[in-house]
Amino acid sequence: MLISFKVCVIGGGHAGCEAAAGAARTGARTVLLTQKLDTIGELSCNPSIGGVGKGTLVREVDALDGVCGRVTDMAGIQFHMLNLSRGAAVWGPRAQVDRKLYKQYMQDTLHKYPNLDIKAGSVHDLVFNHATSDAGTWGTVKGVRLDSGEIVHCSQVVICTGTFLSGEIHIGMKTYPAGRMNEAPSAGLSGSLRSAGFKLGRLQTGTPARLRASTINFADHRFEKQLGDFAPQPFSYINRSVDNAHNQVNCYKTFTTEATHQIVRENIHRSVHIQETKKGPRYCPSLEAKVKRFPQKSAHTVWLEPEGYDSDLIYPNGLSCSLPEDVQEQMYRSVPGLENVELVRPAYGVEYDHVDARELKSTLETKRIGGLFLAGQINGTHFSAAAQGIVAGINAGLAALSHPPLIVTRADGYVGVMIDDLIVKGAEEPYRMFTSRSEYRMTIRSDNADLRLTEKGRMVGAVTDARWSHFVGTREEIARMTDVLKSFALSPQGWEKCGFKIQRDGIMRSAFDLLRHPTVTPEQLIPIIPALAHVDPLILTRVHIDGRYDAHLKRQEADLRAFHDDEDLLLDPLTDYSSVEGLSLEVKERLARVRPANIGVAKRMEGMTPTSLISLLKHTKRETARMDALSASCAV
């Protein structure tokens, strides 16, 4: 039976859902293939969305008309803006979500998505075409073969297999193949990728046990209660509020003890996961790793997070481990407040295959195989799958329709920072996003992702009319209120009469200028600018943030111009770097392996010295001049 689509997305997790929806929005007929239909939208580990850095990624996915932000606004059961006491550049929107509701709303959204089909099937391997491959590529995709032998024909494939790619679960000294507890791994794809010449590595992650809530003493005086925000901020720019704002659950903070750590030390030799040489996540480590790495610490923080309204399960964030089951209960019961806790499901570690992300272009298409895109943990990342999924999916759809790609740079958003870091440096350990990874975090904040990305998405045809109409209205209202504030200017004496203390330097200042002062808010300006009283508070907040950062943004403009100049100087993907004079053998090898798309990417490569960069610039300019001269002679 012949089944044909433009794009095939493999996997129904965070990356797969966004990739499938993104490809479909471009107009390409898309199919989402997953082993089990009822696990689409399943939250494999933590029942939460967002956080510092990660929350900005979710906002950026939403700005590109993705689905996870809207689903979170419906399924969230506690919302919290992290780092709210600090500047907006490091704010981290985060939500605790109900697992069942999140999965339900995600499935409801995708099942009625235009241009998208969803089918159950386990992909065994990829089907390639070597006759149409371009120079420098191993081949092109022409479909996928299922375990049943059935072939799904397509021109673009997006692999979003998460931890399922040759996944293996570890509990104590026991190991068995699985991508998630009681779910089979995807084994055939690894062989297919190896046969194409990809270098696969192994990475590790893990998940804590699930605890029965009714066996926990939440009244324990040692617990610290965390409430949700009084006025939750939605993840999606098209929402003014979240569904469960007035029905938020509490989370509780506790901590490990010396007794906990001693149990770990005495049994760490019984964990195959911790003995392996593969790299686990540095910034979300297992308890065994924390005890080994920080022997001087007598306690580590643990957050007890509800899994849903009607669930009796608690997710103990911070207690991930892979100790034997007979030790886990003893270890968990050594934590204050958990003395009588019952483990519903044991903690475990998981090990899986990943591809060296330096094999990818900035579109997340592989350099080796045309039409093959990778997104999520297969690229060596941790907690950022949805953002990669939407970029890979949109670009797969655009490629299927022979349209220009969507390129998100470091200056455009954290999505661009992450992709650039991965394709330039690779990932020797699971990559996690932090605001500190960006040199432009003043401009790529969580509050302004729509102003940065929605128009880019619309230009390539990946943003719907409804989203675009809402965005245009928001952008116009922000611009209008900014103009109102900038047009109202007074002298220092004039502002003093209005109750504002300003340095008496004779300089006229606008109301917008006053927002730079940490003590001035738009609400304080309403008595002298009455029009502000009728403005949407969300718009006023955004204008306020722009005003606070205005001076910083002006200083960063020069850096952004220099960045774009470097990004605009393209490098020929077929360049023979061995012939470039002035480069060391090491730099030549790195350039040949990474094949940077432009001078900006080359500059950020490890081992690229200033002298090497000058040699590469001279070579590039000579080649560009030679090609321009050749083109001119041909035209004559």
XYZ file of C-alpha atoms in Angstrom:
636
model
C 0.000 0.000 0.000
C 1.465 3.390 -1.035
C 1.167 6.140 1.568
C 2.610 9.511 0.613
C 3.138 12.764 2.514
C 5.400 15.771 2.166
C 6.749 15.570 5.736
C 6.966 12.689 8.191
C 7.583 13.459 11.875
C 8.741 10.551 14.071
C 7.809 10.844 17.742
C 4.956 12.423 19.707
C 6.781 14.169 22.559
C 7.448 17.903 22.925
C 9.649 18.095 19.812
C 7.402 15.891 17.680
C 4.212 17.771 18.513
C 5.736 21.141 17.613
C 7.488 19.755 14.520
C 4.273 18.203 13.193
C 2.191 21.327 13.820
C 4.927 23.592 12.425
C 5.317 21.597 9.207
C 1.545 21.480 8.742
C 1.236 25.265 9.175
C 3.533 25.839 6.203
C 0.967 24.081 4.003
C 2.910 20.822 3.616
C 0.861 17.666 4.101
C 2.355 16.122 7.235
C 2.059 12.853 9.136
C 3.006 12.323 12.767
C 4.121 8.738 13.424
C 4.211 7.458 16.982
C 4.311 4.009 18.561
C 1.177 4.640 20.644
C -1.469 7.227 19.826
C -2.453 7.625 23.471
C 1.052 8.776 24.483
C 1.099 11.851 22.217
C 1.852 14.845 24.447
C 3.071 12.630 27.292
C 5.315 14.415 29.797
C 8.112 11.868 30.221
C 9.700 13.380 33.306
C 8.894 16.590 35.167
C 5.209 17.686 35.041
C 6.234 21.290 34.397
C 6.839 23.670 31.524
C 9.341 26.523 31.389
C 11.785 27.920 33.919
C 14.743 30.279 33.655
C 15.835 30.274 30.004
C 13.426 27.443 29.198
C 10.396 29.683 29.791
C 11.712 32.131 27.198
C 12.040 29.226 24.745
C 8.361 28.366 25.290
C 7.418 32.001 24.630
C 9.482 31.900 21.430
C 7.712 28.717 20.325
C 4.415 30.516 20.919
C 5.616 33.562 18.965
C 6.126 31.240 15.971
C 2.497 30.095 16.439
C 3.449 26.883 18.224
C 1.044 24.963 20.419
C 2.747 24.155 23.760
C 2.277 27.627 25.269
C -1.479 27.597 24.668
C -1.793 24.025 25.951
C 0.137 24.982 29.101
C -2.198 27.921 29.730
C -5.092 25.430 29.720
C -3.408 22.603 31.640
C -1.298 24.575 34.134
C -2.144 24.108 37.806
C 0.468 26.439 39.293
C 2.155 29.408 37.608
C 5.254 31.116 38.917
C 7.502 33.785 37.417
C 11.034 32.936 38.521
C 13.540 35.749 39.195
C 10.715 38.313 39.351
C 12.685 40.396 41.851
C 15.459 40.782 39.269
C 15.446 42.390 35.820
C 13.108 41.226 33.060
C 16.081 39.883 31.060
C 16.322 36.924 33.451
C 12.639 36.339 34.224
C 11.648 32.701 33.871
C 7.964 31.851 33.285
C 7.220 28.405 34.744
C 4.095 26.314 35.187
C 3.305 23.112 37.021
C 0.910 21.204 34.756
C -1.648 18.459 35.132
C -0.245 15.501 33.171
C -3.627 14.207 32.051
C -4.939 17.628 31.041
C -1.757 18.516 29.147
C -1.857 15.292 27.160
C -5.595 15.631 26.549
C -5.401 19.240 25.298
C -2.338 18.517 23.160
C -4.030 15.551 21.512
C -7.244 17.532 20.982
C -5.214 20.302 19.326
C -3.244 18.034 16.999
C -6.107 15.730 15.982
C -7.958 18.678 14.440
C -4.881 20.461 13.043
C -5.145 21.344 9.307
C -2.797 19.411 6.949
C -1.826 16.977 9.731
C -2.482 13.234 9.874
C -1.598 11.128 12.918
C -0.817 7.434 12.608
C 0.371 4.698 14.946
C 3.482 2.914 13.769
C 6.996 2.053 14.844
C 9.646 3.273 12.407
C 12.298 0.636 11.691
C 14.582 2.595 9.385
C 14.853 5.345 6.791
C 14.572 4.937 3.027
C 17.189 6.857 1.051
C 17.693 7.964 -2.527
C 21.287 8.244 -3.711
C 20.507 9.188 -7.301
C 19.361 12.744 -6.512
C 21.884 13.657 -3.806
C 23.783 16.932 -4.128
C 27.547 17.261 -3.962
C 28.794 16.749 -0.436
C 25.762 14.740 0.723
C 25.434 10.998 1.259
C 21.909 10.856 -0.119
C 18.386 12.210 0.298
C 15.343 10.987 2.179
C 12.511 9.396 0.266
C 10.562 7.749 3.073
C 10.486 5.645 6.225
C 9.974 1.911 6.647
C 7.760 0.729 9.509
C 8.241 -2.469 11.504
C 5.289 -3.856 9.550
C 7.285 -3.471 6.326
C 5.021 -0.684 5.130
C 6.802 2.314 3.554
C 5.605 5.862 4.108
C 6.867 7.975 1.204
C 7.931 11.569 1.893
C 10.625 14.040 0.915
C 11.366 15.274 4.450
C 11.697 13.411 7.757
C 11.986 14.951 11.243
C 13.314 12.549 13.894
C 12.095 13.468 17.389
C 12.660 10.224 19.276
C 13.733 11.720 22.630
C 15.264 9.047 24.887
C 13.750 6.264 22.751
C 16.651 6.062 20.262
C 18.171 2.732 21.375
C 17.014 3.664 24.881
C 18.028 1.571 27.872
C 16.651 1.862 31.414
C 18.891 1.350 34.464
C 17.658 0.441 37.955
C 20.463 -0.673 40.231
C 22.481 -3.232 38.287
C 19.502 -4.148 36.089
C 19.302 -2.856 32.517
C 16.660 -3.431 29.876
C 15.722 -1.813 26.556
C 13.103 0.940 26.888
C 12.716 4.601 26.022
C 10.405 5.189 28.972
C 9.105 2.870 31.681
C 7.147 0.032 30.021
C 7.603 1.490 26.502
C 9.797 -0.100 23.824
C 12.763 1.805 22.383
C 13.360 2.699 18.748
C 16.277 0.473 17.767
C 16.244 0.294 13.968
C 16.741 4.019 13.427
C 20.154 3.967 15.102
C 21.376 1.393 12.602
C 19.952 3.403 9.732
C 21.785 6.535 10.902
C 25.062 4.652 11.406
C 24.846 3.184 7.909
C 24.624 6.721 6.583
C 27.867 7.613 8.362
C 26.553 9.500 11.389
C 28.679 9.302 14.517
C 26.371 8.329 17.375
C 27.179 8.877 21.035
C 25.454 7.889 24.279
C 24.021 10.275 26.857
C 22.224 9.725 30.138
C 19.370 11.269 32.066
C 17.021 10.030 34.742
C 13.765 10.531 36.589
C 12.817 10.267 40.276
C 10.358 7.840 41.821
C 6.690 8.762 41.920
C 5.387 9.100 45.464
C 1.876 8.493 46.824
C 0.618 11.861 48.051
C -1.602 10.365 50.755
C 1.479 8.974 52.520
C 3.209 12.381 52.799
C 2.767 14.649 55.812
C 2.247 18.015 54.089
C 1.572 19.643 57.475
C 5.169 18.940 58.514
C 6.658 22.150 59.922
C 9.888 21.479 58.044
C 8.132 21.907 54.688
C 8.168 25.292 52.969
C 4.958 25.930 51.021
C 5.186 27.540 47.573
C 2.060 29.252 46.283
C 1.306 30.132 42.684
C 1.440 33.750 41.509
C -1.615 35.845 42.449
C -1.974 37.067 38.845
C -0.432 34.357 36.619
C 1.104 35.496 33.352
C 0.087 33.279 30.416
C 2.705 31.656 28.212
C 0.806 32.417 25.018
C 0.704 35.941 23.667
C -2.853 35.431 22.433
C -4.140 34.736 25.960
C -4.930 37.358 28.590
C -5.283 34.815 31.387
C -4.816 31.130 32.224
C -7.658 28.682 32.750
C -6.844 27.669 36.330
C -5.688 30.989 37.777
C -8.101 30.663 40.711
C -7.525 26.959 41.306
C -3.768 26.658 41.733
C -2.120 23.862 43.725
C 0.732 24.224 46.196
C 4.239 22.821 45.913
C 6.407 22.053 48.941
C 10.108 22.443 49.570
C 12.096 20.010 51.693
C 15.700 18.776 51.638
C 17.942 15.745 51.811
C 19.922 14.933 54.956
C 23.271 13.427 55.864
C 21.412 10.150 56.366
C 20.178 10.383 52.759
C 23.693 10.960 51.484
C 25.120 8.106 53.542
C 22.592 5.675 52.029
C 23.671 6.856 48.567
C 27.387 6.468 49.364
C 26.900 2.956 50.738
C 24.997 1.774 47.675
C 26.408 3.797 44.788
C 28.463 0.783 43.678
C 25.182 -1.011 43.018
C 24.140 1.454 40.294
C 25.261 0.599 36.758
C 24.021 4.012 35.599
C 26.421 5.992 37.757
C 29.314 3.641 36.906
C 28.909 4.175 33.173
C 31.263 6.602 31.436
C 28.468 8.293 29.457
C 27.686 11.897 30.331
C 24.579 12.827 32.298
C 23.061 16.292 32.740
C 25.355 18.604 34.711
C 22.576 21.038 35.603
C 19.883 18.494 36.501
C 22.016 15.714 37.989
C 20.990 12.568 39.811
C 21.258 12.501 43.588
C 24.204 10.097 43.276
C 26.023 12.631 41.081
C 25.288 15.479 43.517
C 26.570 13.498 46.484
C 29.792 12.627 44.596
C 30.299 16.113 43.163
C 29.490 18.118 46.311
C 30.680 15.989 49.264
C 30.844 19.094 51.473
C 27.098 19.772 51.199
C 24.921 18.374 53.981
C 21.600 18.987 52.197
C 20.163 19.353 48.700
C 16.823 20.977 47.884
C 13.829 18.814 47.022
C 10.547 20.142 45.580
C 7.398 18.062 45.982
C 5.262 18.753 42.918
C 1.692 17.447 42.356
C 1.145 15.609 39.053
C -2.466 16.727 38.646
C -5.788 17.641 40.214
C -7.102 14.083 40.432
C -3.712 12.382 40.775
C -2.378 10.903 44.011
C 1.176 11.106 42.642
C 3.916 13.511 43.701
C 7.010 14.241 41.616
C 9.993 14.742 43.990
C 12.072 17.175 41.946
C 15.713 16.798 42.990
C 15.617 13.108 43.930
C 16.363 11.534 40.559
C 18.405 8.375 41.050
C 19.019 4.855 39.715
C 19.720 2.979 42.941
C 18.342 -0.560 43.397
C 14.655 -0.680 44.267
C 15.304 -2.193 47.698
C 17.411 0.875 48.593
C 15.190 3.565 47.082
C 12.430 3.377 49.708
C 14.992 3.666 52.516
C 16.636 6.626 50.806
C 13.376 8.492 50.120
C 12.162 7.928 53.686
C 15.288 9.645 55.026
C 13.998 12.969 53.645
C 12.140 15.149 56.212
C 8.382 14.754 55.805
C 8.706 11.567 53.756
C 9.269 9.164 56.667
C 6.219 7.062 55.743
C 6.170 7.663 51.994
C 5.106 4.930 49.579
C 6.864 4.621 46.198
C 4.345 3.998 43.422
C 7.020 3.688 40.729
C 10.777 3.460 41.190
C 13.289 6.041 40.017
C 15.448 5.019 37.080
C 18.191 6.203 34.778
C 17.944 6.085 31.006
C 20.714 5.959 28.412
C 20.113 6.741 24.745
C 21.770 7.468 21.403
C 22.367 10.974 20.138
C 23.899 12.441 16.998
C 26.781 14.923 17.013
C 24.861 18.164 16.428
C 27.767 19.541 14.394
C 26.300 17.361 11.621
C 23.410 19.864 11.370
C 22.706 23.081 9.533
C 21.051 26.029 11.289
C 17.725 24.766 9.906
C 18.326 21.498 11.856
C 18.592 19.605 8.570
C 21.544 17.238 8.480
C 24.421 18.126 6.184
C 24.949 14.487 5.324
C 21.405 13.609 4.180
C 19.119 16.023 2.358
C 15.601 16.148 3.796
C 16.534 14.656 7.184
C 15.948 16.900 10.212
C 16.717 16.161 13.876
C 15.118 17.761 16.947
C 15.218 17.250 20.701
C 17.351 14.907 22.764
C 18.740 13.237 19.649
C 20.790 16.453 19.320
C 22.171 16.140 22.853
C 19.866 18.589 24.615
C 17.911 18.631 27.853
C 14.527 20.386 28.388
C 14.459 22.303 25.088
C 12.862 19.857 22.665
C 9.811 21.913 21.687
C 11.931 24.853 20.505
C 14.021 22.619 18.265
C 10.912 20.808 17.069
C 9.213 23.937 15.787
C 12.311 25.094 13.873
C 12.913 21.660 12.355
C 9.239 21.156 11.506
C 8.774 24.543 9.876
C 11.944 24.112 7.846
C 10.984 20.598 6.791
C 7.660 21.930 5.548
C 9.315 24.825 3.736
C 11.887 22.498 2.132
C 9.112 20.150 0.947
C 7.458 23.111 -0.786
C 10.798 24.449 -2.158
C 10.449 27.633 -0.103
C 13.292 29.571 1.579
C 14.088 28.410 5.142
C 13.429 29.993 8.523
C 16.745 31.000 10.104
C 16.732 32.082 13.763
C 20.075 33.623 14.783
C 21.617 34.276 18.190
C 20.383 37.853 17.933
C 16.807 36.722 17.263
C 16.201 34.507 20.272
C 17.276 31.784 22.648
C 16.186 29.269 20.008
C 18.938 30.691 17.829
C 21.451 30.685 20.688
C 20.756 27.026 21.397
C 20.926 25.920 17.765
C 24.117 27.895 17.171
C 25.763 26.453 20.296
C 24.835 22.929 19.210
C 25.874 23.095 15.568
C 29.137 24.892 16.343
C 30.283 23.149 19.547
C 28.235 19.950 19.716
C 27.159 18.486 23.062
C 29.425 16.240 25.117
C 26.834 16.352 27.918
C 23.096 17.120 27.799
C 22.795 20.797 26.808
C 20.562 22.992 28.941
C 19.478 26.550 28.201
C 20.355 29.398 30.569
C 19.962 33.145 30.073
C 23.724 33.472 30.620
C 24.364 31.623 27.335
C 23.212 34.688 25.381
C 25.310 37.782 24.797
C 22.124 39.650 23.803
C 19.842 38.802 26.736
C 18.827 42.456 27.155
C 17.068 42.248 23.801
C 15.847 38.626 23.716
C 13.699 38.643 26.836
C 10.704 36.457 27.682
C 8.331 39.430 27.375
C 9.130 40.372 23.758
C 9.439 37.061 21.874
C 6.498 37.963 19.625
C 8.105 41.256 18.552
C 11.270 39.332 17.672
C 9.889 36.248 15.932
C 6.252 36.436 14.850
C 6.994 38.522 11.768
C 9.831 36.160 10.792
C 7.413 33.246 11.053
C 4.776 35.086 9.049
C 7.249 35.901 6.263
C 7.892 32.198 5.637
C 4.213 31.271 5.891
C 4.282 29.509 9.279
C 2.053 31.940 11.227
C -1.721 31.771 10.838
C -3.954 34.735 10.022
C -5.504 34.724 13.494
C -2.116 34.879 15.215
C -0.877 37.564 12.821
C -3.945 39.751 13.350
C -3.547 39.534 17.129
C 0.172 40.319 16.894
C -0.316 43.359 14.641
C -2.850 44.789 17.096
C -0.455 44.234 20.018
C 2.495 45.753 18.177
C 0.497 48.814 17.169
C -0.769 49.377 20.714
C 2.754 49.096 22.170
C 4.035 51.576 19.575
C 1.124 53.946 20.233
C 1.644 54.008 23.987
C 5.396 54.383 23.579
C 4.764 57.439 21.372
C 2.346 58.871 23.953
C 4.978 58.591 26.670
C 7.783 59.933 24.470
C 5.717 62.928 23.369
C 5.079 64.095 26.948
C 8.221 65.873 28.115
C 8.942 68.200 31.032
C 11.920 69.973 32.553
C 13.322 68.711 35.891
C 11.346 71.455 37.639
C 8.191 70.385 35.787
C 8.605 66.775 36.891
C 9.238 67.922 40.468
C 5.889 69.722 40.457
C 4.314 66.416 39.433
C 5.913 64.641 42.381
C 8.976 63.070 40.684
C 12.489 63.744 41.948
C 14.728 64.424 38.941
C 18.293 65.717 38.790
C 18.221 69.464 38.132
C 20.417 69.523 35.033
C 18.158 71.511 32.715
C 17.578 68.505 30.412
C 14.052 67.894 29.149
C 12.898 64.342 29.843
C 9.982 62.440 28.409
C 7.681 60.217 30.430
C 9.277 57.299 28.594
C 12.722 58.443 29.831
C 11.414 58.379 33.404
C 10.685 54.652 33.125
C 14.449 54.035 33.316
C 14.239 54.863 37.017
C 13.543 51.711 39.063
C 11.022 53.535 41.286
C 8.873 54.925 38.445
C 5.940 52.917 37.049
C 3.384 53.732 34.336
C 0.645 53.720 36.990
C 2.321 56.716 38.687
C 2.076 58.643 35.415
C -1.699 58.203 35.027
C -2.606 61.463 36.894
C -0.593 63.526 34.395
C -1.243 61.327 31.321
C -4.883 60.180 31.800
C -4.841 58.147 28.544
C -2.748 55.510 30.332
C -5.713 54.590 32.524
C -7.519 53.026 29.570
C -4.632 50.868 28.335
C -4.467 47.086 28.740
C -2.249 46.423 31.817
C -0.287 43.798 29.857
C 0.569 46.435 27.233
C 1.595 48.914 29.925
C 3.863 46.308 31.514
C 5.594 45.683 28.210
C 6.079 49.405 27.543
C 7.445 49.763 31.073
C 10.039 47.031 30.464
C 11.061 48.624 27.149
C 11.552 51.913 28.969
C 13.651 50.315 31.707
C 15.969 48.708 29.137
C 16.029 51.531 26.582
C 19.516 52.824 27.448
C 20.950 49.285 27.463
C 19.345 48.484 24.101
C 20.902 51.541 22.456
C 24.347 50.449 23.637
C 23.757 46.935 22.333
C 22.800 48.121 18.826
C 26.467 48.374 17.757
C 27.081 44.792 18.890
C 24.050 43.619 16.937
C 25.200 45.415 13.782
C 28.638 43.758 14.015
C 26.964 40.375 14.569
C 24.772 40.740 11.481
C 27.752 41.849 9.378
C 29.543 38.597 10.265
C 26.411 36.493 9.655
C 25.974 38.077 6.211
C 29.465 37.020 5.070
C 28.649 33.517 3.818
C 31.102 30.636 3.403
C 30.928 28.186 0.514
C 29.778 24.832 1.973
C 32.148 23.050 -0.453
C 35.240 25.046 0.571
C 38.450 22.995 0.578
C 39.825 24.203 3.922
C 43.047 22.224 3.458
C 44.017 24.751 0.767
C 43.396 27.874 2.892
C 46.747 29.490 3.704
C 47.540 30.554 7.264
C 45.383 27.973 9.058
C 46.762 25.397 11.444
C 46.062 21.733 10.764
C 43.758 21.620 13.819
C 41.670 24.585 12.599
C 41.468 23.126 9.092
C 40.139 19.858 10.535
C 37.583 21.665 12.710
C 36.366 23.767 9.776
C 36.078 20.696 7.560
C 34.034 18.899 10.214
C 31.695 21.750 11.192
C 31.515 23.474 7.754
C 30.276 26.801 9.182
C 27.679 28.609 7.099
C 29.202 32.058 7.633
C 32.073 33.964 9.247
C 30.012 34.526 12.407
C 29.679 30.793 13.023
C 33.369 30.234 12.219
C 34.349 32.922 14.733
C 32.429 31.121 17.501
C 34.061 27.737 16.833
C 36.324 26.277 19.507
C 39.981 26.689 18.584
C 39.394 29.562 16.125
C 42.169 32.083 16.847
C 42.180 35.745 15.692
C 45.001 34.912 13.257
C 43.036 31.990 11.801
C 39.974 34.171 11.416
C 41.921 36.809 9.472
C 43.306 34.126 7.150
C 39.785 32.757 6.579
C 38.421 36.254 5.919
C 41.140 36.965 3.345
C 40.483 33.648 1.603
C 36.705 34.245 1.585
C 37.017 37.761 0.196
C 39.420 36.566 -2.531
C 37.040 33.768 -3.524
C 34.058 36.125 -3.487
C 35.916 38.634 -5.697
C 36.982 35.834 -8.054
C 33.425 34.524 -8.392
C 32.056 38.058 -8.911
C 34.604 38.651 -11.675
C 33.752 35.322 -13.268
C 30.042 36.141 -13.181
C 30.690 39.551 -14.728
C 32.756 38.062 -17.591
C 30.046 35.476 -18.280
C 27.436 38.230 -18.388
C 29.480 40.081 -21.044
